[in-house]
Amino acid sequence: MSSDIKKIVLAYSGGLDTSIIIPWLRENYNDAEVIGVCTNVGQEEDWDQLEDKAKASGASKLHIIDVRDEFVEDFIYPMLRAGAVYEGKYLLGTSVARPLQAKHQVQVAIEEGADAVAHGCTGKGNDQVRFELTYKALGPHLQVIAPWRMWDITSREQAIDYAKQRGIPLGDISKKNIYSRDWNLWHMSHEGGELENTWNRPNDEMFLLTKSPKEAPDEETELTIDFEKGLPVGIDGKKLKPRELVEKLNDIGRENAIGRTDLVETRIVGMKSRGVYETPAGTILYRALRELEMVTLDFDTLGMKNQLALKYADVIYAGKWFTHFRESMDAYMRQAAEYVTGSVRLALYKGNVIITGRTSPYSLYLEDLASFGESSYDHKDATGFIKLYGLATGVASIVHRHDDSADGPAREMRAMAGFHEK
């Protein structure tokens, strides 16, 4: 290993992988100083004990940084406004958090004068790409150490044995508690264990963030979500700060079994992977915003937004948050949402999000025009519209039905266009 590396800043979570990385780095980099960085993105941790745990593993210090407000306001909300959903199901809870976490890791590395940054992502996963693309964007001078791509440890079981041999505290980590989880304000993910067989149904005991539909209330929970320019600003008429709003919807969604998704996704490295996600607030907000867009966005703006939303999701999933391309797409999303203001009423019931109403001062829905009853719309106007709108279709049909250049096609086209021979 390089002898030039004297100080390493590690993205530290307190979990199994990052706990064993600390002694491994010191053993393989000439007893280099290891500094941990842990970002609070909404996961539940014993924060008072986390620093002691890091130091017990061999770190010289641990930076604990509360980024919850930044996470919601600068990452989750733009992603929500864009309508980004990966492969039609995944609401990108882990994907959108990694660039933020790596950003603060790089900032600490620069402040500490470190030579390198390290992470605990495996060589199979997506997170290695997300962390390292952020390193390249914000700290390209830093060397990158990825132990899972270097050491001889090949499984969680071996990692547990490695930790025990070195007296590293593991907490509730065991060979039986084998799920790999990621938790933040937006979601909780579950991988590993019986989920690695795509035929297996997830165990009820695995879910930690949402109730089962069987345990949810037998009556609907009604609420109204208020939006301004494509961003949620309140619930039931009460203004809330972004983090407060997400936390409240998480509580409401949890009780009503909202937000469970079982997904086999395509990882960046190419392989398929199964994950089970719990995203209560996100599921509610995506459904509500979509309904508001349907009454406030014109055909072309909505169509382009839907196309860009797919690309926006791919970019987030691939860890390309800090790129000009993502920022350029966000500029469109911001402008497209200029009139996405209003309220959406919902009913939550045993895992279902039911839309019951929507209203906006910028609604493009005019009841008088859309009504099947008496209205100001003149049905006769449709005749000329359809004649012109269908002109190309009619011409193609007439031409393709004739194999020669006789006068027949010409006469038919003139008649179709409304010209009559005398």
GROMACS .gro file of C-alpha atoms in nm:
model
  422
    1MET     CA    1   0.000   0.000   0.000
    2SER     CA    2   0.110   0.360  -0.059
    3SER     CA    3   0.339   0.497   0.209
    4ASP     CA    4   0.250   0.854   0.104
    5ILE     CA    5  -0.090   0.828   0.270
    6LYS     CA    6  -0.070   0.958   0.626
    7LYS     CA    7  -0.428   1.063   0.695
    8ILE     CA    8  -0.751   0.901   0.571
    9VAL     CA    9  -1.107   1.025   0.608
   10LEU     CA   10  -1.357   0.740   0.615
   11ALA     CA   11  -1.732   0.755   0.548
   12TYR     CA   12  -1.832   0.593   0.877
   13SER     CA   13  -2.175   0.455   0.962
   14GLY     CA   14  -2.100   0.247   1.269
   15GLY     CA   15  -2.207  -0.067   1.085
   16LEU     CA   16  -2.010  -0.382   1.028
   17ASP     CA   17  -1.821  -0.280   0.714
   18THR     CA   18  -1.697   0.059   0.826
   19SER     CA   19  -1.611  -0.071   1.173
   20ILE     CA   20  -1.365  -0.326   1.039
   21ILE     CA   21  -1.228  -0.088   0.777
   22ILE     CA   22  -1.071   0.132   1.045
   23PRO     CA   23  -0.825  -0.131   1.174
   24TRP     CA   24  -0.771  -0.262   0.821
   25LEU     CA   25  -0.666   0.084   0.701
   26ARG     CA   26  -0.425   0.125   0.987
   27GLU     CA   27  -0.277  -0.221   0.934
   28ASN     CA   28  -0.229  -0.170   0.561
   29TYR     CA   29  -0.130   0.198   0.544
   30ASN     CA   30   0.156   0.216   0.796
   31ASP     CA   31  -0.068   0.305   1.088
   32ALA     CA   32  -0.214   0.607   0.908
   33GLU     CA   33  -0.450   0.829   1.103
   34VAL     CA   34  -0.812   0.743   1.033
   35ILE     CA   35  -1.083   1.006   1.083
   36GLY     CA   36  -1.447   0.911   1.058
   37VAL     CA   37  -1.731   1.119   0.915
   38CYS     CA   38  -2.090   1.025   0.993
   39THR     CA   39  -2.376   1.227   0.846
   40ASN     CA   40  -2.714   1.233   1.015
   41VAL     CA   41  -2.963   1.198   0.729
   42GLY     CA   42  -3.244   1.085   0.956
   43GLN     CA   43  -3.134   0.739   1.064
   44GLU     CA   44  -3.180   0.642   1.427
   45GLU     CA   45  -2.844   0.605   1.600
   46ASP     CA   46  -2.709   0.620   1.950
   47TRP     CA   47  -2.516   0.931   1.862
   48ASP     CA   48  -2.356   0.961   2.206
   49GLN     CA   49  -2.205   0.614   2.173
   50LEU     CA   50  -2.110   0.635   1.806
   51GLU     CA   51  -1.790   0.832   1.863
   52ASP     CA   52  -1.682   0.591   2.136
   53LYS     CA   53  -1.745   0.301   1.897
   54ALA     CA   54  -1.538   0.462   1.621
   55LYS     CA   55  -1.249   0.531   1.857
   56ALA     CA   56  -1.270   0.179   1.997
   57SER     CA   57  -1.222   0.056   1.639
   58GLY     CA   58  -0.910   0.271   1.602
   59ALA     CA   59  -1.026   0.609   1.467
   60SER     CA   60  -0.859   0.922   1.602
   61LYS     CA   61  -1.184   1.119   1.590
   62LEU     CA   62  -1.534   1.117   1.446
   63HIS     CA   63  -1.715   1.410   1.284
   64ILE     CA   64  -2.091   1.380   1.328
   65ILE     CA   65  -2.272   1.622   1.096
   66ASP     CA   66  -2.648   1.686   1.102
   67VAL     CA   67  -2.751   1.732   0.739
   68ARG     CA   68  -3.121   1.647   0.768
   69ASP     CA   69  -3.253   1.987   0.660
   70GLU     CA   70  -3.007   2.007   0.373
   71PHE     CA   71  -3.101   1.655   0.269
   72VAL     CA   72  -3.470   1.737   0.235
   73GLU     CA   73  -3.443   2.089   0.094
   74ASP     CA   74  -3.153   2.051  -0.149
   75PHE     CA   75  -3.175   1.687  -0.252
   76ILE     CA   76  -3.513   1.522  -0.181
   77TYR     CA   77  -3.732   1.814  -0.285
   78PRO     CA   78  -3.563   1.874  -0.624
   79MET     CA   79  -3.580   1.500  -0.691
   80LEU     CA   80  -3.949   1.496  -0.598
   81ARG     CA   81  -4.026   1.798  -0.815
   82ALA     CA   82  -3.857   1.620  -1.106
   83GLY     CA   83  -4.076   1.312  -1.056
   84ALA     CA   84  -3.769   1.088  -1.064
   85VAL     CA   85  -3.850   0.718  -1.015
   86TYR     CA   86  -3.595   0.454  -1.113
   87GLU     CA   87  -3.726   0.170  -1.330
   88GLY     CA   88  -4.082   0.267  -1.247
   89LYS     CA   89  -4.069   0.166  -0.879
   90TYR     CA   90  -3.767   0.284  -0.680
   91LEU     CA   91  -3.799   0.627  -0.514
   92LEU     CA   92  -3.419   0.658  -0.485
   93GLY     CA   93  -3.386   0.693  -0.108
   94THR     CA   94  -3.030   0.561  -0.082
   95SER     CA   95  -2.924   0.693  -0.421
   96VAL     CA   96  -3.001   1.056  -0.342
   97ALA     CA   97  -2.836   1.047   0.001
   98ARG     CA   98  -2.492   0.924  -0.105
   99PRO     CA   99  -2.379   1.238  -0.293
  100LEU     CA  100  -2.469   1.449   0.010
  101GLN     CA  101  -2.281   1.219   0.246
  102ALA     CA  102  -1.978   1.209   0.017
  103LYS     CA  103  -1.986   1.589  -0.016
  104HIS     CA  104  -1.943   1.636   0.358
  105GLN     CA  105  -1.678   1.367   0.370
  106VAL     CA  106  -1.476   1.556   0.108
  107GLN     CA  107  -1.521   1.881   0.298
  108VAL     CA  108  -1.385   1.723   0.616
  109ALA     CA  109  -1.094   1.569   0.422
  110ILE     CA  110  -1.000   1.912   0.289
  111GLU     CA  111  -1.033   2.074   0.632
  112GLU     CA  112  -0.824   1.801   0.795
  113GLY     CA  113  -0.558   1.804   0.524
  114ALA     CA  114  -0.613   1.437   0.448
  115ASP     CA  115  -0.442   1.248   0.168
  116ALA     CA  116  -0.723   1.004   0.095
  117VAL     CA  117  -1.089   0.922   0.141
  118ALA     CA  118  -1.231   0.574   0.198
  119HIS     CA  119  -1.571   0.409   0.193
  120GLY     CA  120  -1.719   0.073   0.289
  121CYS     CA  121  -1.907  -0.002  -0.033
  122THR     CA  122  -1.868  -0.342  -0.193
  123GLY     CA  123  -1.738  -0.400  -0.543
  124LYS     CA  124  -2.080  -0.532  -0.647
  125GLY     CA  125  -2.290  -0.239  -0.538
  126ASN     CA  126  -2.406   0.099  -0.662
  127ASP     CA  127  -2.281   0.307  -0.370
  128GLN     CA  128  -1.915   0.275  -0.464
  129VAL     CA  129  -1.995   0.462  -0.785
  130ARG     CA  130  -2.203   0.727  -0.608
  131PHE     CA  131  -1.935   0.802  -0.351
  132GLU     CA  132  -1.649   0.805  -0.596
  133LEU     CA  133  -1.817   1.020  -0.860
  134THR     CA  134  -1.876   1.277  -0.587
  135TYR     CA  135  -1.512   1.253  -0.482
  136LYS     CA  136  -1.411   1.321  -0.842
  137ALA     CA  137  -1.649   1.616  -0.867
  138LEU     CA  138  -1.558   1.785  -0.539
  139GLY     CA  139  -1.212   1.654  -0.441
  140PRO     CA  140  -1.035   1.510  -0.745
  141HIS     CA  141  -0.693   1.546  -0.576
  142LEU     CA  142  -0.783   1.296  -0.303
  143GLN     CA  143  -0.677   0.933  -0.334
  144VAL     CA  144  -0.963   0.684  -0.305
  145ILE     CA  145  -0.943   0.367  -0.097
  146ALA     CA  146  -1.211   0.101  -0.143
  147PRO     CA  147  -1.121  -0.190   0.089
  148TRP     CA  148  -1.394  -0.422  -0.040
  149ARG     CA  149  -1.220  -0.417  -0.378
  150MET     CA  150  -0.883  -0.491  -0.220
  151TRP     CA  151  -0.900  -0.724   0.079
  152ASP     CA  152  -0.959  -1.098   0.105
  153ILE     CA  153  -1.286  -1.071   0.298
  154THR     CA  154  -1.565  -1.196   0.071
  155SER     CA  155  -1.874  -1.216   0.292
  156ARG     CA  156  -2.047  -1.061   0.589
  157GLU     CA  157  -1.974  -1.374   0.789
  158GLN     CA  158  -1.601  -1.331   0.732
  159ALA     CA  159  -1.629  -0.963   0.820
  160ILE     CA  160  -1.789  -1.055   1.152
  161ASP     CA  161  -1.508  -1.299   1.227
  162TYR     CA  162  -1.251  -1.030   1.139
  163ALA     CA  163  -1.413  -0.788   1.382
  164LYS     CA  164  -1.428  -1.039   1.664
  165GLN     CA  165  -1.060  -1.127   1.621
  166ARG     CA  166  -0.974  -0.761   1.678
  167GLY     CA  167  -1.217  -0.695   1.959
  168ILE     CA  168  -1.429  -0.450   1.761
  169PRO     CA  169  -1.774  -0.388   1.919
  170LEU     CA  170  -2.051  -0.514   1.692
  171GLY     CA  171  -2.367  -0.421   1.882
  172ASP     CA  172  -2.664  -0.617   1.746
  173ILE     CA  173  -2.477  -0.730   1.434
  174SER     CA  174  -2.460  -1.108   1.415
  175LYS     CA  175  -2.450  -1.387   1.159
  176LYS     CA  176  -2.823  -1.438   1.219
  177ASN     CA  177  -2.909  -1.067   1.182
  178ILE     CA  178  -2.786  -1.068   0.825
  179TYR     CA  179  -2.996  -0.796   0.652
  180SER     CA  180  -2.812  -0.507   0.495
  181ARG     CA  181  -3.013  -0.192   0.566
  182ASP     CA  182  -2.993   0.175   0.484
  183TRP     CA  183  -3.211   0.424   0.668
  184ASN     CA  184  -3.272   0.794   0.623
  185LEU     CA  185  -3.556   1.048   0.631
  186TRP     CA  186  -3.684   0.931   0.294
  187HIS     CA  187  -3.678   0.553   0.327
  188MET     CA  188  -3.543   0.229   0.465
  189SER     CA  189  -3.395  -0.037   0.238
  190HIS     CA  190  -3.353  -0.408   0.304
  191GLU     CA  191  -3.123  -0.648   0.118
  192GLY     CA  192  -2.973  -0.989   0.182
  193GLY     CA  193  -3.099  -1.291   0.373
  194GLU     CA  194  -3.402  -1.463   0.226
  195LEU     CA  195  -3.447  -1.169  -0.016
  196GLU     CA  196  -3.164  -1.302  -0.230
  197ASN     CA  197  -3.409  -1.564  -0.360
  198THR     CA  198  -3.658  -1.366  -0.569
  199TRP     CA  199  -3.930  -1.626  -0.506
  200ASN     CA  200  -3.924  -1.573  -0.129
  201ARG     CA  201  -4.178  -1.344   0.029
  202PRO     CA  202  -4.024  -1.094   0.275
  203ASN     CA  203  -4.075  -1.181   0.641
  204ASP     CA  204  -4.313  -0.949   0.824
  205GLU     CA  205  -4.052  -0.906   1.097
  206MET     CA  206  -3.813  -0.748   0.848
  207PHE     CA  207  -4.018  -0.429   0.807
  208LEU     CA  208  -3.925  -0.161   1.059
  209LEU     CA  209  -4.066   0.161   0.915
  210THR     CA  210  -4.423   0.069   0.817
  211LYS     CA  211  -4.711  -0.132   0.956
  212SER     CA  212  -4.850  -0.429   0.769
  213PRO     CA  213  -5.180  -0.358   0.587
  214LYS     CA  214  -5.332  -0.621   0.820
  215GLU     CA  215  -5.240  -0.401   1.118
  216ALA     CA  216  -5.346  -0.069   0.963
  217PRO     CA  217  -5.669   0.105   1.071
  218ASP     CA  218  -5.999  -0.014   0.927
  219GLU     CA  219  -6.103   0.339   0.834
  220GLU     CA  220  -5.953   0.586   0.589
  221THR     CA  221  -5.716   0.862   0.695
  222GLU     CA  222  -5.795   1.180   0.502
  223LEU     CA  223  -5.549   1.464   0.446
  224THR     CA  224  -5.473   1.747   0.209
  225ILE     CA  225  -5.124   1.834   0.086
  226ASP     CA  226  -5.049   2.188  -0.028
  227PHE     CA  227  -4.789   2.266  -0.297
  228GLU     CA  228  -4.618   2.579  -0.425
  229LYS     CA  229  -4.426   2.566  -0.753
  230GLY     CA  230  -4.397   2.189  -0.742
  231LEU     CA  231  -4.278   2.163  -0.380
  232PRO     CA  232  -4.487   2.056  -0.079
  233VAL     CA  233  -4.537   2.335   0.174
  234GLY     CA  234  -4.814   2.223   0.409
  235ILE     CA  235  -5.059   1.961   0.530
  236ASP     CA  236  -5.428   2.036   0.584
  237GLY     CA  237  -5.368   2.407   0.539
  238LYS     CA  238  -5.089   2.429   0.795
  239LYS     CA  239  -4.751   2.547   0.668
  240LEU     CA  240  -4.462   2.318   0.758
  241LYS     CA  241  -4.088   2.333   0.704
  242PRO     CA  242  -3.962   2.071   0.458
  243ARG     CA  243  -3.817   1.831   0.716
  244GLU     CA  244  -4.119   1.865   0.944
  245LEU     CA  245  -4.351   1.789   0.655
  246VAL     CA  246  -4.162   1.475   0.552
  247GLU     CA  247  -4.142   1.352   0.911
  248LYS     CA  248  -4.515   1.405   0.965
  249LEU     CA  249  -4.606   1.222   0.645
  250ASN     CA  250  -4.374   0.939   0.745
  251ASP     CA  251  -4.571   0.903   1.068
  252ILE     CA  252  -4.908   0.915   0.891
  253GLY     CA  253  -4.792   0.679   0.615
  254ARG     CA  254  -4.641   0.435   0.864
  255GLU     CA  255  -4.971   0.390   1.046
  256ASN     CA  256  -5.155   0.329   0.718
  257ALA     CA  257  -4.904   0.078   0.574
  258ILE     CA  258  -4.804   0.314   0.294
  259GLY     CA  259  -4.485   0.283   0.095
  260ARG     CA  260  -4.368  -0.079   0.072
  261THR     CA  261  -4.199  -0.175  -0.255
  262ASP     CA  262  -4.043  -0.509  -0.351
  263LEU     CA  263  -3.813  -0.452  -0.646
  264VAL     CA  264  -3.562  -0.640  -0.861
  265GLU     CA  265  -3.355  -0.355  -1.004
  266THR     CA  266  -3.067  -0.320  -1.247
  267ARG     CA  267  -2.752  -0.208  -1.067
  268ILE     CA  268  -2.505   0.031  -1.227
  269VAL     CA  269  -2.251  -0.250  -1.262
  270GLY     CA  270  -2.502  -0.450  -1.466
  271MET     CA  271  -2.630  -0.723  -1.237
  272LYS     CA  272  -2.986  -0.756  -1.111
  273SER     CA  273  -3.043  -0.708  -0.739
  274ARG     CA  274  -3.346  -0.744  -0.517
  275GLY     CA  275  -3.430  -0.485  -0.258
  276VAL     CA  276  -3.733  -0.414  -0.043
  277TYR     CA  277  -3.799  -0.050   0.035
  278GLU     CA  278  -4.020   0.140   0.279
  279THR     CA  279  -4.091   0.497   0.165
  280PRO     CA  280  -4.410   0.623   0.331
  281ALA     CA  281  -4.382   1.002   0.289
  282GLY     CA  282  -4.227   0.970  -0.054
  283THR     CA  283  -4.505   0.747  -0.183
  284ILE     CA  284  -4.771   0.993  -0.068
  285LEU     CA  285  -4.592   1.299  -0.207
  286TYR     CA  286  -4.520   1.149  -0.548
  287ARG     CA  287  -4.885   1.050  -0.595
  288ALA     CA  288  -5.013   1.388  -0.482
  289LEU     CA  289  -4.774   1.593  -0.694
  290ARG     CA  290  -4.850   1.385  -1.001
  291GLU     CA  291  -5.220   1.461  -0.968
  292LEU     CA  292  -5.157   1.834  -0.930
  293GLU     CA  293  -4.938   1.835  -1.241
  294MET     CA  294  -5.218   1.672  -1.439
  295VAL     CA  295  -5.438   1.979  -1.390
  296THR     CA  296  -5.172   2.252  -1.410
  297LEU     CA  297  -4.928   2.147  -1.686
  298ASP     CA  298  -5.000   2.174  -2.057
  299PHE     CA  299  -4.949   1.877  -2.290
  300ASP     CA  300  -4.601   1.968  -2.415
  301THR     CA  301  -4.458   2.073  -2.078
  302LEU     CA  302  -4.592   1.763  -1.906
  303GLY     CA  303  -4.471   1.536  -2.185
  304MET     CA  304  -4.117   1.675  -2.176
  305LYS     CA  305  -4.113   1.661  -1.797
  306ASN     CA  306  -4.214   1.295  -1.805
  307GLN     CA  307  -3.931   1.218  -2.047
  308LEU     CA  308  -3.672   1.408  -1.845
  309ALA     CA  309  -3.796   1.248  -1.521
  310LEU     CA  310  -3.677   0.910  -1.648
  311LYS     CA  311  -3.334   1.050  -1.727
  312TYR     CA  312  -3.322   1.241  -1.399
  313ALA     CA  313  -3.384   0.914  -1.212
  314ASP     CA  314  -3.109   0.736  -1.406
  315VAL     CA  315  -2.866   1.018  -1.329
  316ILE     CA  316  -2.941   1.007  -0.955
  317TYR     CA  317  -2.920   0.629  -0.945
  318ALA     CA  318  -2.580   0.643  -1.114
  319GLY     CA  319  -2.442   0.895  -0.865
  320LYS     CA  320  -2.416   1.186  -1.109
  321TRP     CA  321  -2.573   1.446  -0.881
  322PHE     CA  322  -2.287   1.695  -0.898
  323THR     CA  323  -2.290   1.730  -1.275
  324HIS     CA  324  -2.380   2.007  -1.515
  325PHE     CA  325  -2.629   1.775  -1.683
  326ARG     CA  326  -2.828   1.716  -1.365
  327GLU     CA  327  -2.826   2.087  -1.285
  328SER     CA  328  -2.942   2.167  -1.638
  329MET     CA  329  -3.234   1.925  -1.608
  330ASP     CA  330  -3.319   2.079  -1.274
  331ALA     CA  331  -3.340   2.420  -1.438
  332TYR     CA  332  -3.612   2.283  -1.665
  333MET     CA  333  -3.793   2.119  -1.374
  334ARG     CA  334  -3.789   2.445  -1.180
  335GLN     CA  335  -3.935   2.641  -1.471
  336ALA     CA  336  -4.187   2.369  -1.558
  337ALA     CA  337  -4.321   2.380  -1.201
  338GLU     CA  338  -4.382   2.756  -1.208
  339TYR     CA  339  -4.761   2.705  -1.196
  340VAL     CA  340  -4.774   2.372  -1.011
  341THR     CA  341  -4.939   2.531  -0.709
  342GLY     CA  342  -5.249   2.407  -0.533
  343SER     CA  343  -5.380   2.133  -0.307
  344VAL     CA  344  -5.446   1.761  -0.342
  345ARG     CA  345  -5.682   1.569  -0.115
  346LEU     CA  346  -5.606   1.204  -0.040
  347ALA     CA  347  -5.743   0.910   0.153
  348LEU     CA  348  -5.498   0.655   0.291
  349TYR     CA  349  -5.625   0.304   0.350
  350LYS     CA  350  -5.432  -0.016   0.419
  351GLY     CA  351  -5.140   0.054   0.188
  352ASN     CA  352  -5.341   0.245  -0.073
  353VAL     CA  353  -5.310   0.615  -0.162
  354ILE     CA  354  -5.647   0.723  -0.304
  355ILE     CA  355  -5.677   1.063  -0.472
  356THR     CA  356  -6.008   1.227  -0.380
  357GLY     CA  357  -5.966   1.583  -0.507
  358ARG     CA  358  -5.735   1.843  -0.654
  359THR     CA  359  -5.757   2.222  -0.690
  360SER     CA  360  -5.529   2.497  -0.818
  361PRO     CA  361  -5.554   2.867  -0.904
  362TYR     CA  362  -5.367   2.772  -1.224
  363SER     CA  363  -5.583   2.475  -1.315
  364LEU     CA  364  -5.611   2.421  -1.690
  365TYR     CA  365  -5.926   2.219  -1.634
  366LEU     CA  366  -6.233   2.431  -1.720
  367GLU     CA  367  -6.552   2.264  -1.610
  368ASP     CA  368  -6.760   2.454  -1.865
  369LEU     CA  369  -6.549   2.323  -2.153
  370ALA     CA  370  -6.520   1.968  -2.023
  371SER     CA  371  -6.886   1.928  -1.923
  372PHE     CA  372  -7.108   1.679  -2.105
  373GLY     CA  373  -7.395   1.916  -2.040
  374GLU     CA  374  -7.460   2.257  -2.195
  375SER     CA  375  -7.136   2.452  -2.242
  376SER     CA  376  -6.977   2.727  -2.450
  377TYR     CA  377  -6.795   2.469  -2.662
  378ASP     CA  378  -6.921   2.459  -3.024
  379HIS     CA  379  -6.914   2.098  -3.143
  380LYS     CA  380  -6.920   2.212  -3.507
  381ASP     CA  381  -6.565   2.346  -3.467
  382ALA     CA  382  -6.437   1.989  -3.447
  383THR     CA  383  -6.522   1.925  -3.815
  384GLY     CA  384  -6.256   2.154  -3.959
  385PHE     CA  385  -6.007   2.056  -3.692
  386ILE     CA  386  -6.034   1.685  -3.768
  387LYS     CA  387  -6.016   1.750  -4.143
  388LEU     CA  388  -5.682   1.926  -4.104
  389TYR     CA  389  -5.555   1.708  -3.822
  390GLY     CA  390  -5.624   1.393  -4.024
  391LEU     CA  391  -5.504   1.527  -4.359
  392ALA     CA  392  -5.165   1.351  -4.350
  393THR     CA  393  -5.324   1.022  -4.243
  394GLY     CA  394  -5.577   1.037  -4.524
  395VAL     CA  395  -5.319   1.126  -4.790
  396ALA     CA  396  -5.096   0.836  -4.688
  397SER     CA  397  -5.387   0.594  -4.695
  398ILE     CA  398  -5.500   0.699  -5.043
  399VAL     CA  399  -5.150   0.690  -5.192
  400HIS     CA  400  -5.061   0.356  -5.038
  401ARG     CA  401  -5.378   0.193  -5.174
  402HIS     CA  402  -5.286   0.272  -5.536
  403ASP     CA  403  -5.004   0.107  -5.727
  404ASP     CA  404  -5.016   0.343  -6.030
  405SER     CA  405  -5.025   0.715  -6.091
  406ALA     CA  406  -5.374   0.735  -6.232
  407ASP     CA  407  -5.601   1.030  -6.164
  408GLY     CA  408  -5.793   0.833  -5.903
  409PRO     CA  409  -5.570   0.920  -5.605
  410ALA     CA  410  -5.565   1.288  -5.702
  411ARG     CA  411  -5.945   1.301  -5.719
  412GLU     CA  412  -5.980   1.126  -5.384
  413MET     CA  413  -5.735   1.365  -5.218
  414ARG     CA  414  -5.910   1.670  -5.359
  415ALA     CA  415  -6.243   1.536  -5.236
  416MET     CA  416  -6.098   1.463  -4.895
  417ALA     CA  417  -5.967   1.818  -4.876
  418GLY     CA  418  -6.310   1.954  -4.959
  419PHE     CA  419  -6.264   2.041  -5.329
  420HIS     CA  420  -6.537   1.915  -5.563
  421GLU     CA  421  -6.501   1.881  -5.938
  422LYS     CA  422  -6.766   2.045  -6.154
   0.00000   0.00000   0.00000
